[in-house]
Amino acid sequence: MTTDSPLQIGMVGLGRMGANLVRRLMRDGHRCVVNDIGRDAVQALAQEGATAAFSLKELAAALEPPRNVWLMVPAGAVESTLDELVPLLDADDIVVDGGNSFYRDDIARAGRLAPHGIHYVDCGTSGGVWGLDRGYCLMIGGDEKAVTRLAPVFRTIAPGTGSAEPTPGRTRAGGTAPEGYLHCGPSGAGHFVKMVHNGVEYGMMAAIAEGLSIIRHADAGLSGRTVDAETAPLRDPDAYRYEIDVAEVAEVWRRGSVVGSWLVDLAADALARSPGLDAFTGRVSDSGEGRWTVQAAIDESVPAPVIGAALNQRYASRGLDEFTGKVLSAMRSEFGGHDEKKE
Amino acid sequence: MTTDSPLQIGMVGLGRMGANLVRRLMRDGHRCVVNDIGRDAVQALAQEGATAAFSLKELAAALEPPRNVWLMVPAGAVESTLDELVPLLDADDIVVDGGNSFYRDDIARAGRLAPHGIHYVDCGTSGGVWGLDRGYCLMIGGDEKAVTRLAPVFRTIAPGTGSAEPTPGRTRAGGTAPEGYLHCGPSGAGHFVKMVHNGVEYGMMAAIAEGLSIIRHADAGLSGRTVDAETAPLRDPDAYRYEIDVAEVAEVWRRGSVVGSWLVDLAADALARSPGLDAFTGRVSDSGEGRWTVQAAIDESVPAPVIGAALNQRYASRGLDEFTGKVLSAMRSEFGGHDEKKE
Amino acid sequence: MTTDSPLQIGMVGLGRMGANLVRRLMRDGHRCVVNDIGRDAVQALAQEGATAAFSLKELAAALEPPRNVWLMVPAGAVESTLDELVPLLDADDIVVDGGNSFYRDDIARAGRLAPHGIHYVDCGTSGGVWGLDRGYCLMIGGDEKAVTRLAPVFRTIAPGTGSAEPTPGRTRAGGTAPEGYLHCGPSGAGHFVKMVHNGVEYGMMAAIAEGLSIIRHADAGLSGRTVDAETAPLRDPDAYRYEIDVAEVAEVWRRGSVVGSWLVDLAADALARSPGLDAFTGRVSDSGEGRWTVQAAIDESVPAPVIGAALNQRYASRGLDEFTGKVLSAMRSEFGGHDEKKE
Amino acid sequence: MTTDSPLQIGMVGLGRMGANLVRRLMRDGHRCVVNDIGRDAVQALAQEGATAAFSLKELAAALEPPRNVWLMVPAGAVESTLDELVPLLDADDIVVDGGNSFYRDDIARAGRLAPHGIHYVDCGTSGGVWGLDRGYCLMIGGDEKAVTRLAPVFRTIAPGTGSAEPTPGRTRAGGTAPEGYLHCGPSGAGHFVKMVHNGVEYGMMAAIAEGLSIIRHADAGLSGRTVDAETAPLRDPDAYRYEIDVAEVAEVWRRGSVVGSWLVDLAADALARSPGLDAFTGRVSDSGEGRWTVQAAIDESVPAPVIGAALNQRYASRGLDEFTGKVLSAMRSEFGGHDEKKE
């Protein structure tokens, strides 16, 4: 990581992501003013070298104009933060929303800030808890001028070219994508690409999880499945007598296979720690981007059966298919006199 | 129901389906010899006019050659029944398998009986507990000669032309389909078509159940959904403030709508009895045909995303997606530090 | 059809649906004032007994207050029709939108008309080109007073109780659902239920179409499938040697089967006219309600894998999966050196 | 790559995979006897240092007992190769099937070779055309003794521990998975795990391809979509006015993102070479493992909606949904008088 011209940047929101962004920025010579609703979080980073700001007012005062402010707050808190922050800013200041906002909100917010001459930059930030060391993949929307001014910051936060082999077929000179950040287009484009990134993530995760589950249940022929009119018998139990070490399968797939990926790395790690994943119940949350991706695909008339199935799978994992199942069992009872199996 | 030439037929298996077939046959003048592993079931039908046979041997003896034997036993019991029955039969006898056998077993069984001159007819029988009065839809496979000989029986069991309006565009003279039974092809063809029928049934049921569930949850904007980083907020709660009577929706769809169907009739009935379907948990069984339909589609390279989704939905309703969900939650925990929500 | 108190009603939009609604209303004694952008359509119905109105102004003038106006225009034309119509109306008049508007537009429009004292009723109308004789299933939203005033009209348009057997388990006294119309809730509720109805329709249609396709391709073992590294061989060709008459299968399913439905009736009719359906290419349109249903399910967090798959299937049938396929083939080429098969 | 004890191994089948395996083995000091139906392929590798065998007889003669023979032939050719090869072998010889055989065939073949004292090892080999340098991920089934004897060969072929970071949570001492090869279980277990690997690959590829397609069509609001009763209008065209460089998105996802993976690397490479992927039509082949994975999931009662959707997507991309689409259009025409749109 090396930066031609260090910048001063104000970070609002010092949760795991925000705090690590500050650390990564300071390591590379940028000066950070930090703010959070929790005083402790502010003080902790102040001890690491940041300038403390216990209010947005203090933050605005501590930043030299033209200011660069990065919001790393929950999507639901962006609007109220802007309400308080915008009056403290001046023309030519930049506000970056680095969280997981819905891209349509970016369009509206950029439009709202434009009359004040304030630039609004939406920045999808991927990398999770590992980003401090690995760097974060940045997908950016907004006007060219603002994005260019922040280039040193993006370059620091992103993983850099050394983090992956060069793409053999790439002949294009220039472009920042090989460094790990990309100006995707006007306002909203960054969060749009990040939204779809998360949709892809849902699908990839689901593929891996289903595959490992199929391997885990390769022993289906060993347990006697109940034979009654309500349960289909396993026709070829001899073909399902494997007791395969799922954790080791995830580990071996990390090297040389076509499915090699960071997600397989993570699955291997989780299974190495706990082969039965006993700490988990299997109720899988979703935090918005997957839904929005499917809804965008529908609007665009682009088939997305796999990402859609992954989303439905998460819903069902949380029992949200209950009434549907009741209607199905009720119809079966009506036409066939089938009693619902209780277990 | 009217039959030119009544036949004598032996019924093996007097469960709900078998007993009602016998009743429907006797009503129309056919003579029935009945057998079951339960003596009570045999005696009950004997009191209604059937000839009792307390063993397959008695059954074979009571039938005048060439015999017509109809098996209405669980799919898993067909093989052993044939083992005992076949030595008691003679050339030109017919065995009908009226249950839900896998069609590939029919091919094997027909091949096994052929050297003895015994005809094997596979007959998919749809109609459930209502068939006694409504009649049963029959999908038949086997050799032409045997199917023709049994025509009076099929005609009695099937609903008959009066049970639905004539198809306006139908110009073909003849054919038994309008009577409610069809010789679909050689051995296995009957159960093949019945198998796919059940696959279609899965998909139709799922569409209805999902739709009613979407209507039931049209009140999603009334309950405050928890707002945290793990749960996507509902963006437009005002658009989901309906409390719609799902039972009445099912009832109104029964008349004049495009989705009008026997399955909607049954859903309306179940919801009329219990709007919350409280007697059901939502764990939906599957009894083989849906699985086989999807596997056949795969073999044939025919896309069947809807029937496949309906099958997976039933599996998931029984919690069989648990390990998949654990892997998903574990990956989320790894990359995002997301704790799994416990409820 | 019998009506206690005939009403006067203005119909705007005399396409197939609108014209047939007028005919059905007049048959039952209601007086109709008719308007359309096409003079011919107006004159045709005037000759059948309706009062001609060649403008909305004429229509408003010809209706006795309080007026009842029914819009049967494309969803995209409702807004401009209202712009012109509303100034011609008075307090206590009722406007019914009988088309396929998005339910959220109903909420907005009802809110816009309310200050004028004009009632806005949204009415989802199912029945297609057959409704003139069969009657139409009506799903209605709006305020109680307006819906009650229009009851004689709804009663005439709907199929009536005689159009289906009574639901055996129904004990509730009253309710209009058995007549074929239902007041589902406040503004938007009618089109919401109609929207989901169409989503259910997508899923049911898909299940039937997939099933018939699986049956049609039961001959997969007869044609030799190319054997190369890019094409999976059929492992059991002997299990797929059936040449089944798909048209007759659809016909036989009409009687006594679990999948019996109006949609199967229609499939049987189409196949009776043309077993190969040669007039069709297989590019399936979608007109909005299916998309909105899936998007609503996502908002509500209700899994709808089957309806979602049916929607994606329609998109893909129109070639909208092309870029997705290109990316897949490109990846295969990259990792395996697989050439894309050209046919 | 370093190997304690070099082995002698016979390679049958010198296509891209087989030839590269030989090269990788020879680089690491193993001695190879090579055979192929094409003489040129044999001679080419002989010039690189292998021992030429122009028949299986020559191959068997050139190998010192106990022999190690590796088959790298199309799945359809394994059976006939074994027919010719087995009589040339002796007790304690090992045959490895390194291709993409169906795992159930392995079980049968191992059973067939066992009476001769010949060991049968099934080895799923992933890595494609890049494996010569990257190494191959090996998933192995068969008896312990044979697998142990071949360990030096597997160690050479696999990528080795250095090819990925160690899994942080891994505490288990030993195990070969971190080296890139794994003995998964008895006969068939190797190809079972490889089969599922490919199923996972289908799902991951589909997720990436769908996501990139959604991004490519983020300009849907720029082109005017036809507005008629058959086409749903785009409600919010302003939200879809992005022209995003899909190739650069794939490139940026390679670094620091959650979806980082070899498949994204390959997609980025393909898009760098040709942003429109114009050399491809979007007809995506499938070569068996994806089908078998879904069928295994069904047998095991494990929901696999995502992998199943990916398989159906490939089928549909090749136009195999045509009859389904025709039935759908025919039903729409029947109930709504909808003409099918021709383009």
mmCIF file of N, CA and C in Angstrom, chain D residues 77-112:
data_model
loop_
_atom_site.group_PDB
_atom_site.id
_atom_site.type_symbol
_atom_site.label_atom_id
_atom_site.label_comp_id
_atom_site.label_asym_id
_atom_site.label_seq_id
_atom_site.Cartn_x
_atom_site.Cartn_y
_atom_site.Cartn_z
ATOM 1 N N ALA D 77 -15.904 -44.752 -22.670
ATOM 2 C CA ALA D 77 -14.914 -45.695 -23.184
ATOM 3 C C ALA D 77 -14.262 -46.526 -22.087
ATOM 4 N N VAL D 78 -14.615 -46.262 -20.837
ATOM 5 C CA VAL D 78 -13.952 -46.978 -19.732
ATOM 6 C C VAL D 78 -14.259 -48.464 -19.787
ATOM 7 N N GLU D 79 -15.542 -48.772 -20.035
ATOM 8 C CA GLU D 79 -15.961 -50.178 -19.978
ATOM 9 C C GLU D 79 -15.186 -51.020 -20.999
ATOM 10 N N SER D 80 -15.127 -50.544 -22.236
ATOM 11 C CA SER D 80 -14.453 -51.329 -23.266
ATOM 12 C C SER D 80 -12.939 -51.374 -23.024
ATOM 13 N N THR D 81 -12.398 -50.305 -22.477
ATOM 14 C CA THR D 81 -10.964 -50.321 -22.155
ATOM 15 C C THR D 81 -10.669 -51.388 -21.098
ATOM 16 N N LEU D 82 -11.551 -51.447 -20.095
ATOM 17 C CA LEU D 82 -11.356 -52.466 -19.051
ATOM 18 C C LEU D 82 -11.469 -53.871 -19.642
ATOM 19 N N ASP D 83 -12.417 -54.044 -20.565
ATOM 20 C CA ASP D 83 -12.587 -55.373 -21.173
ATOM 21 C C ASP D 83 -11.280 -55.862 -21.767
ATOM 22 N N GLU D 84 -10.571 -54.938 -22.387
ATOM 23 C CA GLU D 84 -9.317 -55.315 -23.042
ATOM 24 C C GLU D 84 -8.153 -55.374 -22.053
ATOM 25 N N LEU D 85 -8.193 -54.492 -21.071
ATOM 26 C CA LEU D 85 -7.039 -54.336 -20.185
ATOM 27 C C LEU D 85 -6.957 -55.402 -19.100
ATOM 28 N N VAL D 86 -8.103 -55.724 -18.509
ATOM 29 C CA VAL D 86 -8.079 -56.582 -17.325
ATOM 30 C C VAL D 86 -7.385 -57.924 -17.565
ATOM 31 N N PRO D 87 -7.616 -58.569 -18.705
ATOM 32 C CA PRO D 87 -6.930 -59.849 -18.921
ATOM 33 C C PRO D 87 -5.405 -59.728 -18.982
ATOM 34 N N LEU D 88 -4.929 -58.501 -19.184
ATOM 35 C CA LEU D 88 -3.480 -58.297 -19.264
ATOM 36 C C LEU D 88 -2.851 -58.021 -17.910
ATOM 37 N N LEU D 89 -3.690 -57.910 -16.882
ATOM 38 C CA LEU D 89 -3.187 -57.514 -15.560
ATOM 39 C C LEU D 89 -3.109 -58.705 -14.617
ATOM 40 N N ASP D 90 -2.441 -58.468 -13.486
ATOM 41 C CA ASP D 90 -2.271 -59.514 -12.473
ATOM 42 C C ASP D 90 -2.765 -59.028 -11.118
ATOM 43 N N ALA D 91 -2.867 -59.963 -10.208
ATOM 44 C CA ALA D 91 -3.256 -59.618 -8.847
ATOM 45 C C ALA D 91 -2.310 -58.561 -8.303
ATOM 46 N N ASP D 92 -2.908 -57.632 -7.525
ATOM 47 C CA ASP D 92 -2.181 -56.532 -6.882
ATOM 48 C C ASP D 92 -1.908 -55.354 -7.810
ATOM 49 N N ASP D 93 -2.224 -55.489 -9.071
ATOM 50 C CA ASP D 93 -2.159 -54.316 -9.945
ATOM 51 C C ASP D 93 -3.269 -53.332 -9.551
ATOM 52 N N ILE D 94 -3.059 -52.077 -9.896
ATOM 53 C CA ILE D 94 -4.055 -51.040 -9.616
ATOM 54 C C ILE D 94 -4.499 -50.388 -10.914
ATOM 55 N N VAL D 95 -5.813 -50.235 -11.068
ATOM 56 C CA VAL D 95 -6.347 -49.421 -12.165
ATOM 57 C C VAL D 95 -7.021 -48.192 -11.560
ATOM 58 N N VAL D 96 -6.602 -47.023 -12.025
ATOM 59 C CA VAL D 96 -7.235 -45.773 -11.599
ATOM 60 C C VAL D 96 -8.112 -45.270 -12.736
ATOM 61 N N ASP D 97 -9.374 -44.957 -12.428
ATOM 62 C CA ASP D 97 -10.211 -44.279 -13.416
ATOM 63 C C ASP D 97 -10.231 -42.793 -13.046
ATOM 64 N N GLY D 98 -9.479 -42.021 -13.800
ATOM 65 C CA GLY D 98 -9.325 -40.597 -13.479
ATOM 66 C C GLY D 98 -10.311 -39.700 -14.201
ATOM 67 N N GLY D 99 -11.234 -40.295 -14.954
ATOM 68 C CA GLY D 99 -12.187 -39.507 -15.745
ATOM 69 C C GLY D 99 -13.433 -39.153 -14.957
ATOM 70 N N ASN D 100 -14.517 -38.941 -15.676
ATOM 71 C CA ASN D 100 -15.760 -38.486 -15.063
ATOM 72 C C ASN D 100 -16.822 -39.583 -15.044
ATOM 73 N N SER D 101 -16.442 -40.796 -14.650
ATOM 74 C CA SER D 101 -17.419 -41.888 -14.609
ATOM 75 C C SER D 101 -18.495 -41.629 -13.560
ATOM 76 N N PHE D 102 -19.653 -42.225 -13.789
ATOM 77 C CA PHE D 102 -20.730 -42.196 -12.803
ATOM 78 C C PHE D 102 -20.295 -43.098 -11.651
ATOM 79 N N TYR D 103 -20.447 -42.614 -10.428
ATOM 80 C CA TYR D 103 -19.871 -43.339 -9.301
ATOM 81 C C TYR D 103 -20.459 -44.737 -9.126
ATOM 82 N N ARG D 104 -21.686 -44.927 -9.595
ATOM 83 C CA ARG D 104 -22.266 -46.265 -9.425
ATOM 84 C C ARG D 104 -21.562 -47.282 -10.328
ATOM 85 N N ASP D 105 -21.038 -46.794 -11.440
ATOM 86 C CA ASP D 105 -20.263 -47.690 -12.298
ATOM 87 C C ASP D 105 -18.975 -48.119 -11.600
ATOM 88 N N ASP D 106 -18.413 -47.228 -10.809
ATOM 89 C CA ASP D 106 -17.199 -47.587 -10.065
ATOM 90 C C ASP D 106 -17.471 -48.758 -9.126
ATOM 91 N N ILE D 107 -18.601 -48.675 -8.441
ATOM 92 C CA ILE D 107 -18.927 -49.747 -7.489
ATOM 93 C C ILE D 107 -18.982 -51.078 -8.234
ATOM 94 N N ALA D 108 -19.655 -51.065 -9.388
ATOM 95 C CA ALA D 108 -19.777 -52.301 -10.166
ATOM 96 C C ALA D 108 -18.412 -52.776 -10.672
ATOM 97 N N ARG D 109 -17.606 -51.833 -11.140
ATOM 98 C CA ARG D 109 -16.306 -52.221 -11.714
ATOM 99 C C ARG D 109 -15.345 -52.724 -10.651
ATOM 100 N N ALA D 110 -15.357 -52.067 -9.507
ATOM 101 C CA ALA D 110 -14.490 -52.547 -8.430
ATOM 102 C C ALA D 110 -14.883 -53.975 -8.058
ATOM 103 N N GLY D 111 -16.187 -54.229 -8.028
ATOM 104 C CA GLY D 111 -16.659 -55.570 -7.708
ATOM 105 C C GLY D 111 -16.242 -56.586 -8.756
ATOM 106 N N ARG D 112 -16.180 -56.131 -9.961
ATOM 107 C CA ARG D 112 -15.804 -57.031 -11.063
ATOM 108 C C ARG D 112 -14.305 -57.342 -11.051
#
